[in-house]
Amino acid sequence: MVDAIKVLAVRGAPAIGVAAAMGLVVALEHALDTSSPQHSARDLLPSLAAELEGARPTAVNLRWAVQRQLRVAATVDDAQLLPTLRAEAIRILEEDRAMCDAIGQAGAALIPHGGTVLTHCNAGALATAGIGTALAPMYVAHARNVPFRVFADETRPLLQGARLTAWELQRAGIDVTVLPDSAAASLLRSGQIDAVFVGADRIAANGDVANKIGTYPLALAARTHGVPFHVCAPWSTFDPATARGEDIHIELRERDELALAGDRIVLPTQVSVHNPAFDVTPRELVTSYITDRGIISPPFH
Amino acid sequence: MVDAIKVLAVRGAPAIGVAAAMGLVVALEHALDTSSPQHSARDLLPSLAAELEGARPTAVNLRWAVQRQLRVAATVDDAQLLPTLRAEAIRILEEDRAMCDAIGQAGAALIPHGGTVLTHCNAGALATAGIGTALAPMYVAHARNVPFRVFADETRPLLQGARLTAWELQRAGIDVTVLPDSAAASLLRSGQIDAVFVGADRIAANGDVANKIGTYPLALAARTHGVPFHVCAPWSTFDPATARGEDIHIELRERDELALAGDRIVLPTQVSVHNPAFDVTPRELVTSYITDRGIISPPFH
């Protein structure tokens, strides 16, 4: 599971949380089967939890889910440990599904009839256990027979917008067009976009948002052209322990994500890269925080 | 030559101009060799010129170079037509080289000692007959032993920043780091960038700049963070016939530029794309126009 999270086979802050909660159960069962008999599940739990928490630094849901499992573990005796963690993982999964539905219900009315919205990266069904966060209002609006179309940033370097968002939206029968990230600003300027919906990997107490690299310039362009900029996230993404965006650790990723296009080398061998996974959008640029607790404003308590 | 310009084997506004002037001569020679004897060079010239001019719609240098050849052609008799066009093409090449040097001289002082600059796409030696436009100040500063480093946007979809700019700068011994286009805004926000240098494909009479898609959001982010934004272009890129940016025709390019990464398909087959080659940066966001006639301001006459 740590490998799956590191290579982004599992990605999207909510999906990472669900996977970590379940991964902890599977890892514990495996460790009990293979370790020497003197180790109890309770002995093994802390190091497995720490290893899972360290898989990626930015998404707060990862830590949130693991810490929730540890808290639950502290309330039961050893015989109940494993079944309790298993039940809690399933509860996290079900809560995640319900959270997606609630975000969709809260945000659907922000998609105008016949309108056009834009999104970045993938904060959809493939990033959660349910119908997504940023895409949830679109799925709900579509289910209500509201006609609209979507522009999806391709989202370099890993192209989650092209590979994931476009795939899941067209599969759902929603009209979707992919564009290079750098084409979003002129599209916003053209007046064709009614609203922007993005997800979040961590939201600081003051409302600053860490999300996929490219979210910040998108928010700047949306503000410049008077287009509403909505951040969609479950309550678990709000991190009271992080005061401001500057306090969020931004993961720097591998050179190969920029150096290779498919199997082709597109970067001279001696050239280095700057490849941050996320950027921080200041709260001033956010129109709405669409959550499973409705549309809320900072400060978040 | 038309194919070479269309597939971007020859690209960069100044290089396209030089190639078109030379291409016209080669095409004329070829047409005289292969067409029936009753066609003179003067008969063949208009249709060849029109075909070259139509290869790409946005770069003004293409039209400029072809029109210059047609004006020269009108001043000589038939016997002198071909040698005159050949001499003029070589003159355009030499002027382009001198233009690059002049831009470099005009702009080099804007690169601070020990500073860091950022560029987008490739407006370098590979886009001109000389040392480039946006990269010319860097080459001149480097020749003056000014230490500095460069961040180069990779520049989706065709990755001219990674494939061309990074290649030519590291070959010249200049420290270069490549980043995703969408990471430039947070880098500008970090305070690490002293100035941005970009080229231009067409500059309207009011100073609005058509350049590679992604230039406009970069200018917005530079303005937000107080970083100077310099547009480097020869006089031939300024188009008095175009009043404002809105009047510039923006070329839309092929779906495959977004659908394929190397040989891999990264976009579901039924999803359409929005793939404009250029955007327009309004004059308000431009700090300096660095030209072969020095640093100038609109209106341009």
Short mmCIF file of C-alpha atoms in Angstrom, two decimals, chain A residues 120 149 151 154 156-157 159 161-163 166-167 170 175-187 189 192 208 213-217 220-221 224-225 246 257-258 261-276 278-282, chain B residues 120 149 151 154 156-157 159 161-163 166-167 170 175-187 189 192 208 213-217 220-221 224-225 246 257-258 261-276 278-282:
data_model
loop_
_atom_site.label_atom_id
_atom_site.label_comp_id
_atom_site.label_asym_id
_atom_site.label_seq_id
_atom_site.Cartn_x
_atom_site.Cartn_y
_atom_site.Cartn_z
CA HIS A 120 -7.95 20.74 -12.81
CA ARG A 149 -20.10 21.02 -20.37
CA PHE A 151 -13.21 21.72 -19.68
CA GLU A 154 -4.73 17.85 -18.79
CA ARG A 156 1.07 17.98 -16.17
CA PRO A 157 3.16 16.16 -15.45
CA LEU A 159 -1.93 14.02 -16.96
CA GLY A 161 -7.00 15.43 -16.18
CA ALA A 162 -6.61 13.69 -19.54
CA ARG A 163 -6.19 10.13 -18.27
CA ALA A 166 -11.81 12.97 -19.08
CA TRP A 167 -12.21 9.20 -18.87
CA GLN A 170 -17.21 10.88 -20.72
CA ASP A 175 -19.48 16.48 -22.35
CA VAL A 176 -15.77 16.98 -21.62
CA THR A 177 -12.96 18.76 -23.52
CA VAL A 178 -9.29 18.55 -22.50
CA LEU A 179 -6.89 21.48 -22.73
CA PRO A 180 -3.26 22.15 -21.79
CA ASP A 181 -3.01 23.67 -18.30
CA SER A 182 -1.48 26.77 -19.84
CA ALA A 183 -4.56 27.34 -22.04
CA ALA A 184 -6.94 27.79 -19.12
CA ALA A 185 -6.11 31.47 -18.54
CA SER A 186 -7.01 32.58 -22.07
CA LEU A 187 -10.14 30.41 -21.95
CA ARG A 189 -10.46 35.46 -20.37
CA GLN A 192 -16.69 30.91 -21.85
CA ASP A 208 -5.19 28.54 2.21
CA ILE A 213 0.40 22.07 -9.00
CA GLY A 214 -1.32 24.55 -11.32
CA THR A 215 -4.25 25.29 -9.03
CA TYR A 216 -2.76 28.62 -7.96
CA PRO A 217 -2.30 30.13 -11.47
CA LEU A 220 -5.27 33.89 -10.24
CA ALA A 221 -6.73 33.83 -13.76
CA THR A 224 -8.69 38.32 -12.88
CA HIS A 225 -11.68 37.47 -15.04
CA GLU A 246 3.22 28.60 4.09
CA GLU A 257 7.94 12.73 -14.60
CA LEU A 258 9.23 15.60 -16.77
CA ALA A 261 6.99 11.35 -22.50
CA GLY A 262 5.78 7.77 -22.71
CA ASP A 263 9.02 5.95 -23.46
CA ARG A 264 10.65 8.93 -25.17
CA ILE A 265 13.31 11.03 -23.46
CA VAL A 266 12.36 14.71 -23.88
CA LEU A 267 14.92 16.34 -21.56
CA PRO A 268 18.69 16.51 -22.06
CA THR A 269 20.40 14.23 -19.52
CA GLN A 270 22.27 16.94 -17.61
CA VAL A 271 19.30 19.26 -17.11
CA SER A 272 17.70 19.25 -13.66
CA VAL A 273 14.02 19.81 -12.89
CA HIS A 274 11.78 21.63 -10.43
CA ASN A 275 8.75 19.34 -10.01
CA PRO A 276 6.55 20.23 -7.04
CA PHE A 278 1.32 20.89 -5.21
CA ASP A 279 0.99 24.62 -4.87
CA VAL A 280 -0.83 26.80 -2.38
CA THR A 281 -3.79 28.99 -3.34
CA PRO A 282 -4.35 31.81 -0.86
CA HIS B 120 8.70 30.04 -21.67
CA ARG B 149 20.57 30.74 -13.71
CA PHE B 151 14.22 28.27 -15.18
CA GLU B 154 8.68 22.79 -20.36
CA ARG B 156 3.12 21.91 -23.30
CA PRO B 157 2.04 20.46 -25.52
CA LEU B 159 7.71 20.70 -24.88
CA GLY B 161 11.17 24.43 -23.32
CA ALA B 162 12.42 20.97 -22.36
CA ARG B 163 13.49 19.79 -25.79
CA ALA B 166 17.07 23.42 -22.03
CA TRP B 167 19.17 21.78 -24.73
CA GLN B 170 23.04 23.77 -21.21
CA ASP B 175 22.65 26.67 -15.67
CA VAL B 176 19.08 25.66 -16.62
CA THR B 177 16.28 23.91 -14.71
CA VAL B 178 13.03 22.75 -16.34
CA LEU B 179 9.63 22.97 -14.66
CA PRO B 180 6.02 22.23 -15.61
CA ASP B 181 4.30 25.37 -16.98
CA SER B 182 1.86 25.18 -14.09
CA ALA B 183 4.69 25.41 -11.51
CA ALA B 184 5.87 28.85 -12.67
CA ALA B 185 3.26 30.78 -10.66
CA SER B 186 4.28 29.33 -7.30
CA LEU B 187 7.95 29.78 -8.22
CA ARG B 189 5.45 33.72 -5.67
CA GLN B 192 13.25 33.27 -6.50
CA ASP B 208 -0.72 43.36 -26.98
CA ILE B 213 0.12 29.42 -25.15
CA GLY B 214 0.91 29.90 -21.46
CA THR B 215 2.54 33.31 -21.85
CA TYR B 216 -0.55 35.12 -20.57
CA PRO B 217 -0.90 33.24 -17.23
CA LEU B 220 -0.43 37.50 -14.77
CA ALA B 221 1.62 35.70 -12.12
CA THR B 224 0.93 39.63 -9.13
CA HIS B 225 4.36 39.10 -7.60
CA GLU B 246 -8.32 40.66 -30.04
CA GLU B 257 -0.55 16.93 -29.58
CA LEU B 258 -2.53 16.30 -26.37
CA ALA B 261 2.67 11.13 -24.96
CA GLY B 262 5.46 9.71 -27.08
CA ASP B 263 3.74 6.64 -28.55
CA ARG B 264 1.31 6.22 -25.65
CA ILE B 265 -2.34 7.25 -25.94
CA VAL B 266 -3.20 9.34 -22.86
CA LEU B 267 -6.66 10.59 -23.86
CA PRO B 268 -9.84 8.53 -24.25
CA THR B 269 -10.75 8.31 -27.94
CA GLN B 270 -14.07 10.18 -27.76
CA VAL B 271 -12.77 13.17 -25.81
CA SER B 272 -12.17 16.35 -27.80
CA VAL B 273 -9.48 18.95 -27.13
CA HIS B 274 -8.99 22.70 -27.01
CA ASN B 275 -5.43 23.24 -28.22
CA PRO B 276 -4.65 26.86 -29.13
CA PHE B 278 -0.93 31.00 -28.75
CA ASP B 279 -2.52 33.36 -26.28
CA VAL B 280 -2.56 37.14 -26.04
CA THR B 281 -0.88 39.03 -23.22
CA PRO B 282 -2.32 42.54 -22.79
#
